[in-house]
CSV table of C-alpha atoms in Angstrom, one decimal:
chain,number,residue,atom,x,y,z
M,23,GLU,CA,-60.9,82.7,-65.5
M,24,THR,CA,-64.1,83.5,-67.4
M,25,VAL,CA,-65.4,85.7,-64.6
M,26,GLU,CA,-62.1,87.5,-64.2
M,27,LEU,CA,-62.0,88.1,-68.0
M,28,PHE,CA,-65.5,89.5,-68.1
M,29,GLY,CA,-64.8,91.6,-65.0
M,30,ASP,CA,-61.8,93.1,-66.7
M,31,LEU,CA,-63.7,93.7,-70.0
M,32,VAL,CA,-66.5,95.6,-68.3
M,33,GLY,CA,-64.2,97.5,-66.0
M,34,ALA,CA,-65.5,95.8,-62.9
M,35,PRO,CA,-62.7,93.5,-61.6
M,36,ASP,CA,-63.9,94.1,-58.0
M,37,LYS,CA,-67.3,92.6,-58.9
M,38,ALA,CA,-65.6,89.6,-60.5
M,39,GLU,CA,-63.5,89.1,-57.4
M,40,ALA,CA,-66.6,89.3,-55.2
M,41,PHE,CA,-68.3,86.7,-57.4
M,42,ILE,CA,-65.4,84.3,-57.2
M,43,ALA,CA,-65.2,84.7,-53.5
M,44,GLU,CA,-68.9,83.9,-53.1
M,45,PHE,CA,-68.4,80.9,-55.4
M,46,GLU,CA,-65.5,79.6,-53.3
M,47,LYS,CA,-67.6,80.1,-50.2
M,48,GLU,CA,-70.5,78.1,-51.6
M,49,ALA,CA,-68.1,75.3,-52.7
M,50,ALA,CA,-66.4,75.1,-49.3
M,51,GLU,CA,-69.8,75.0,-47.5
M,52,GLY,CA,-71.0,72.3,-49.9
M,53,ARG,CA,-67.9,70.2,-49.3
M,54,GLU,CA,-68.4,70.7,-45.5
M,55,ARG,CA,-72.0,69.5,-45.7
M,56,LEU,CA,-70.9,66.4,-47.5
M,57,LYS,CA,-68.3,65.4,-44.9
M,58,GLY,CA,-69.5,62.3,-43.2
M,59,VAL,CA,-72.4,61.9,-45.6
M,60,VAL,CA,-70.5,60.2,-48.4
M,61,ASP,CA,-67.4,58.1,-48.3
M,62,GLU,CA,-64.4,60.1,-49.4
M,63,ASN,CA,-63.5,57.4,-51.9
M,64,ALA,CA,-67.0,57.3,-53.5
M,65,THR,CA,-67.2,58.1,-57.2
M,66,PHE,CA,-69.7,60.3,-58.8
M,67,GLY,CA,-70.6,60.1,-62.5
M,68,ILE,CA,-72.6,62.4,-64.8
M,69,TYR,CA,-74.5,60.7,-67.7
M,70,GLU,CA,-76.9,61.7,-70.4
M,71,LEU,CA,-79.3,59.7,-72.4
M,72,THR,CA,-80.6,61.0,-75.7
M,73,ASP,CA,-83.9,60.4,-77.3
M,74,LYS,CA,-82.1,58.3,-79.8
M,75,GLY,CA,-80.9,55.9,-77.0
M,76,GLU,CA,-77.3,57.2,-77.0
M,77,LEU,CA,-75.7,57.2,-73.6
M,78,TRP,CA,-72.9,59.7,-72.8
M,79,THR,CA,-70.7,60.4,-69.8
M,80,PHE,CA,-69.4,63.9,-69.0
M,81,GLY,CA,-66.2,65.3,-67.4
M,82,ASP,CA,-65.5,68.4,-65.4
M,83,ASN,CA,-65.9,71.0,-68.1
M,84,ALA,CA,-68.7,69.9,-70.4
M,85,GLY,CA,-71.8,71.0,-68.6
M,86,ARG,CA,-74.4,68.7,-67.0
M,87,GLY,CA,-73.0,69.8,-63.6
M,88,GLY,CA,-69.4,68.6,-64.0
M,89,GLN,CA,-67.9,71.9,-62.9
M,90,ALA,CA,-70.0,71.9,-59.7
M,91,LEU,CA,-69.5,68.2,-58.9
M,92,TYR,CA,-65.8,67.8,-59.7
M,93,ASN,CA,-64.2,71.2,-59.5
M,94,ALA,CA,-66.2,73.0,-56.8
M,95,LEU,CA,-67.2,70.0,-54.6
M,96,LYS,CA,-64.0,68.1,-55.5
M,97,LEU,CA,-65.9,64.7,-55.7
M,98,LYS,CA,-64.2,61.9,-57.6
M,99,MET,CA,-65.2,60.8,-61.1
M,100,PRO,CA,-65.1,57.1,-62.0
M,101,GLU,CA,-61.5,56.0,-62.5
M,102,LYS,CA,-62.2,54.8,-66.0
M,103,ASN,CA,-63.4,58.3,-67.0
M,104,SER,CA,-60.9,61.0,-67.5
M,105,ASN,CA,-61.0,64.7,-68.4
M,106,ASP,CA,-59.1,63.7,-71.6
M,107,ASN,CA,-62.6,62.9,-72.9
M,108,GLN,CA,-65.0,65.6,-71.7
M,109,THR,CA,-67.8,63.7,-73.4
M,110,LEU,CA,-67.6,60.1,-74.2
M,111,GLN,CA,-70.3,58.0,-75.8
M,112,LEU,CA,-70.9,54.6,-74.1
M,113,SER,CA,-72.4,51.4,-75.2
M,114,MET,CA,-74.5,49.5,-72.7
M,115,GLU,CA,-71.7,46.9,-72.5
M,116,LEU,CA,-69.2,49.5,-71.5
M,117,LEU,CA,-71.5,51.3,-69.0
M,118,PRO,CA,-70.5,49.1,-66.0
M,119,GLU,CA,-66.9,50.1,-66.5
M,120,TYR,CA,-67.8,53.8,-66.4
M,121,ALA,CA,-70.4,53.5,-63.7
M,122,ALA,CA,-70.0,55.4,-60.4
M,123,ASP,CA,-71.1,54.9,-56.9
M,124,TYR,CA,-73.4,57.9,-57.4
M,125,MET,CA,-74.8,58.5,-60.8
M,126,PHE,CA,-76.6,61.6,-62.1
M,127,LEU,CA,-78.6,61.2,-65.3
M,128,THR,CA,-80.0,63.9,-67.5
M,129,VAL,CA,-82.3,62.9,-70.4
M,130,TYR,CA,-82.4,64.8,-73.7
M,131,ASP,CA,-85.9,64.0,-74.9
M,132,PRO,CA,-87.3,67.2,-76.5
M,133,GLU,CA,-90.5,65.5,-77.7
M,134,LYS,CA,-91.0,63.8,-74.2
M,135,LYS,CA,-91.5,60.4,-75.7
M,136,GLY,CA,-89.8,58.6,-72.8
M,137,GLU,CA,-88.9,55.5,-74.9
M,138,ALA,CA,-85.2,55.7,-74.5
M,139,LEU,CA,-85.4,56.0,-70.7
M,140,GLU,CA,-87.9,53.1,-70.5
M,141,ASN,CA,-85.5,51.0,-72.6
M,142,LEU,CA,-82.6,52.0,-70.4
M,143,GLN,CA,-84.4,51.3,-67.2
M,144,ALA,CA,-85.6,47.9,-68.5
M,145,SER,CA,-82.1,46.7,-69.3
M,146,ALA,CA,-80.4,44.1,-67.1
M,147,VAL,CA,-77.1,46.1,-67.3
M,148,TRP,CA,-78.8,49.2,-65.9
M,149,SER,CA,-80.7,47.4,-63.1
M,150,ASN,CA,-77.5,45.6,-62.0
M,151,LEU,CA,-75.5,48.8,-61.5
M,152,ASP,CA,-74.5,49.4,-57.8
M,153,ALA,CA,-75.8,53.0,-58.0
M,154,VAL,CA,-79.3,51.7,-59.1
M,155,LYS,CA,-79.3,48.9,-56.5
M,156,ASN,CA,-78.2,51.3,-53.7
M,157,ASN,CA,-80.7,54.1,-54.6
M,158,HIS,CA,-77.8,56.4,-55.6
M,159,LEU,CA,-79.2,57.2,-59.0
M,160,PHE,CA,-80.4,60.8,-59.5
M,161,MET,CA,-82.5,62.0,-62.4
M,162,ASN,CA,-81.4,65.5,-63.1
M,163,ASP,CA,-83.5,68.1,-65.0
M,164,PHE,CA,-81.9,68.6,-68.4
M,165,ASP,CA,-82.5,72.4,-68.6
M,166,THR,CA,-81.1,73.0,-65.0
M,167,PHE,CA,-77.9,71.0,-65.5
M,168,TYR,CA,-77.2,71.6,-69.2
M,169,ARG,CA,-75.8,75.0,-68.5
M,170,TYR,CA,-72.3,75.7,-67.3
M,171,ASP,CA,-72.0,79.4,-66.9
M,172,PRO,CA,-70.7,80.7,-63.6
M,173,ILE,CA,-74.1,81.5,-62.2
M,174,ALA,CA,-75.5,78.1,-63.1
M,175,ILE,CA,-72.5,76.3,-61.7
M,176,THR,CA,-72.9,78.2,-58.4
M,177,GLU,CA,-76.5,77.2,-58.1
M,178,GLN,CA,-75.7,73.6,-59.1
M,179,ILE,CA,-73.4,73.2,-56.1
M,180,ASP,CA,-76.4,73.5,-53.6
M,181,LEU,CA,-78.6,71.3,-55.9
M,182,PHE,CA,-76.1,68.5,-55.8
M,183,VAL,CA,-75.4,68.7,-52.1
M,184,ASP,CA,-79.1,68.8,-51.3
M,185,MET,CA,-79.8,65.8,-53.5
M,186,ILE,CA,-77.0,63.7,-52.0
M,187,VAL,CA,-77.8,64.7,-48.4
M,188,GLU,CA,-81.5,64.1,-48.8
M,189,ARG,CA,-81.1,60.8,-50.5
M,190,THR,CA,-78.6,59.6,-47.9
M,191,GLU,CA,-81.1,60.5,-45.1
M,192,ALA,CA,-84.0,58.8,-47.0
M,193,ASN,CA,-81.9,55.6,-47.5
M,194,LYS,CA,-81.3,55.3,-43.8
M,195,LYS,CA,-85.0,55.0,-43.1
C-alpha cells in the first residue's frame, strides 16, 4: 500500500506496480528456496536485546525483518506471539513461552559494551532454548534489520533465506 501511495503521489503508478511485482517475485523465489529446507510447521521468531538488558519480540510490522519473514516468506511466528502486539517486552522467565524453532536476534548496543549479550548468553534459560541447542539462533545486524521500508524489506528476504539455507547445510555436516 505504501509503494502504491507513493507511486500515485509522484505520478508514477507504473513504477510502483513494477516494484511490487519484483517484490512478489523475490518473495516467491525465497519461499521456493526454503521448501524442503525447513519444516513447514517450524516457527520463526524475531527478538531484540537492548543495552539495558531488555528483551523484546517483534511481529510482522515493526521492523527487525518481520515483514520479510512473516509477510513475504510466510513463515510462522511462535504461537504465543501475535500481531496484536507488534512489540512485546519479555522477561527471561517468559522467553521460553515465546521462543521459536528459529530465532533471529538483533542487539541494540550503541556503545558496543556487550554486557547485555554476555549476560543473556550466560543464562540457563537462554542456553536451554531449542533454537540455541539446535544451532538455529541467528545474530542479525541491528542496522540492516532495523529498517522496514520497501527496499530494505526486499533485501531482507534474500538475507533471511541465505542465512537459513546456509545454516541448515552447515548443521548437516
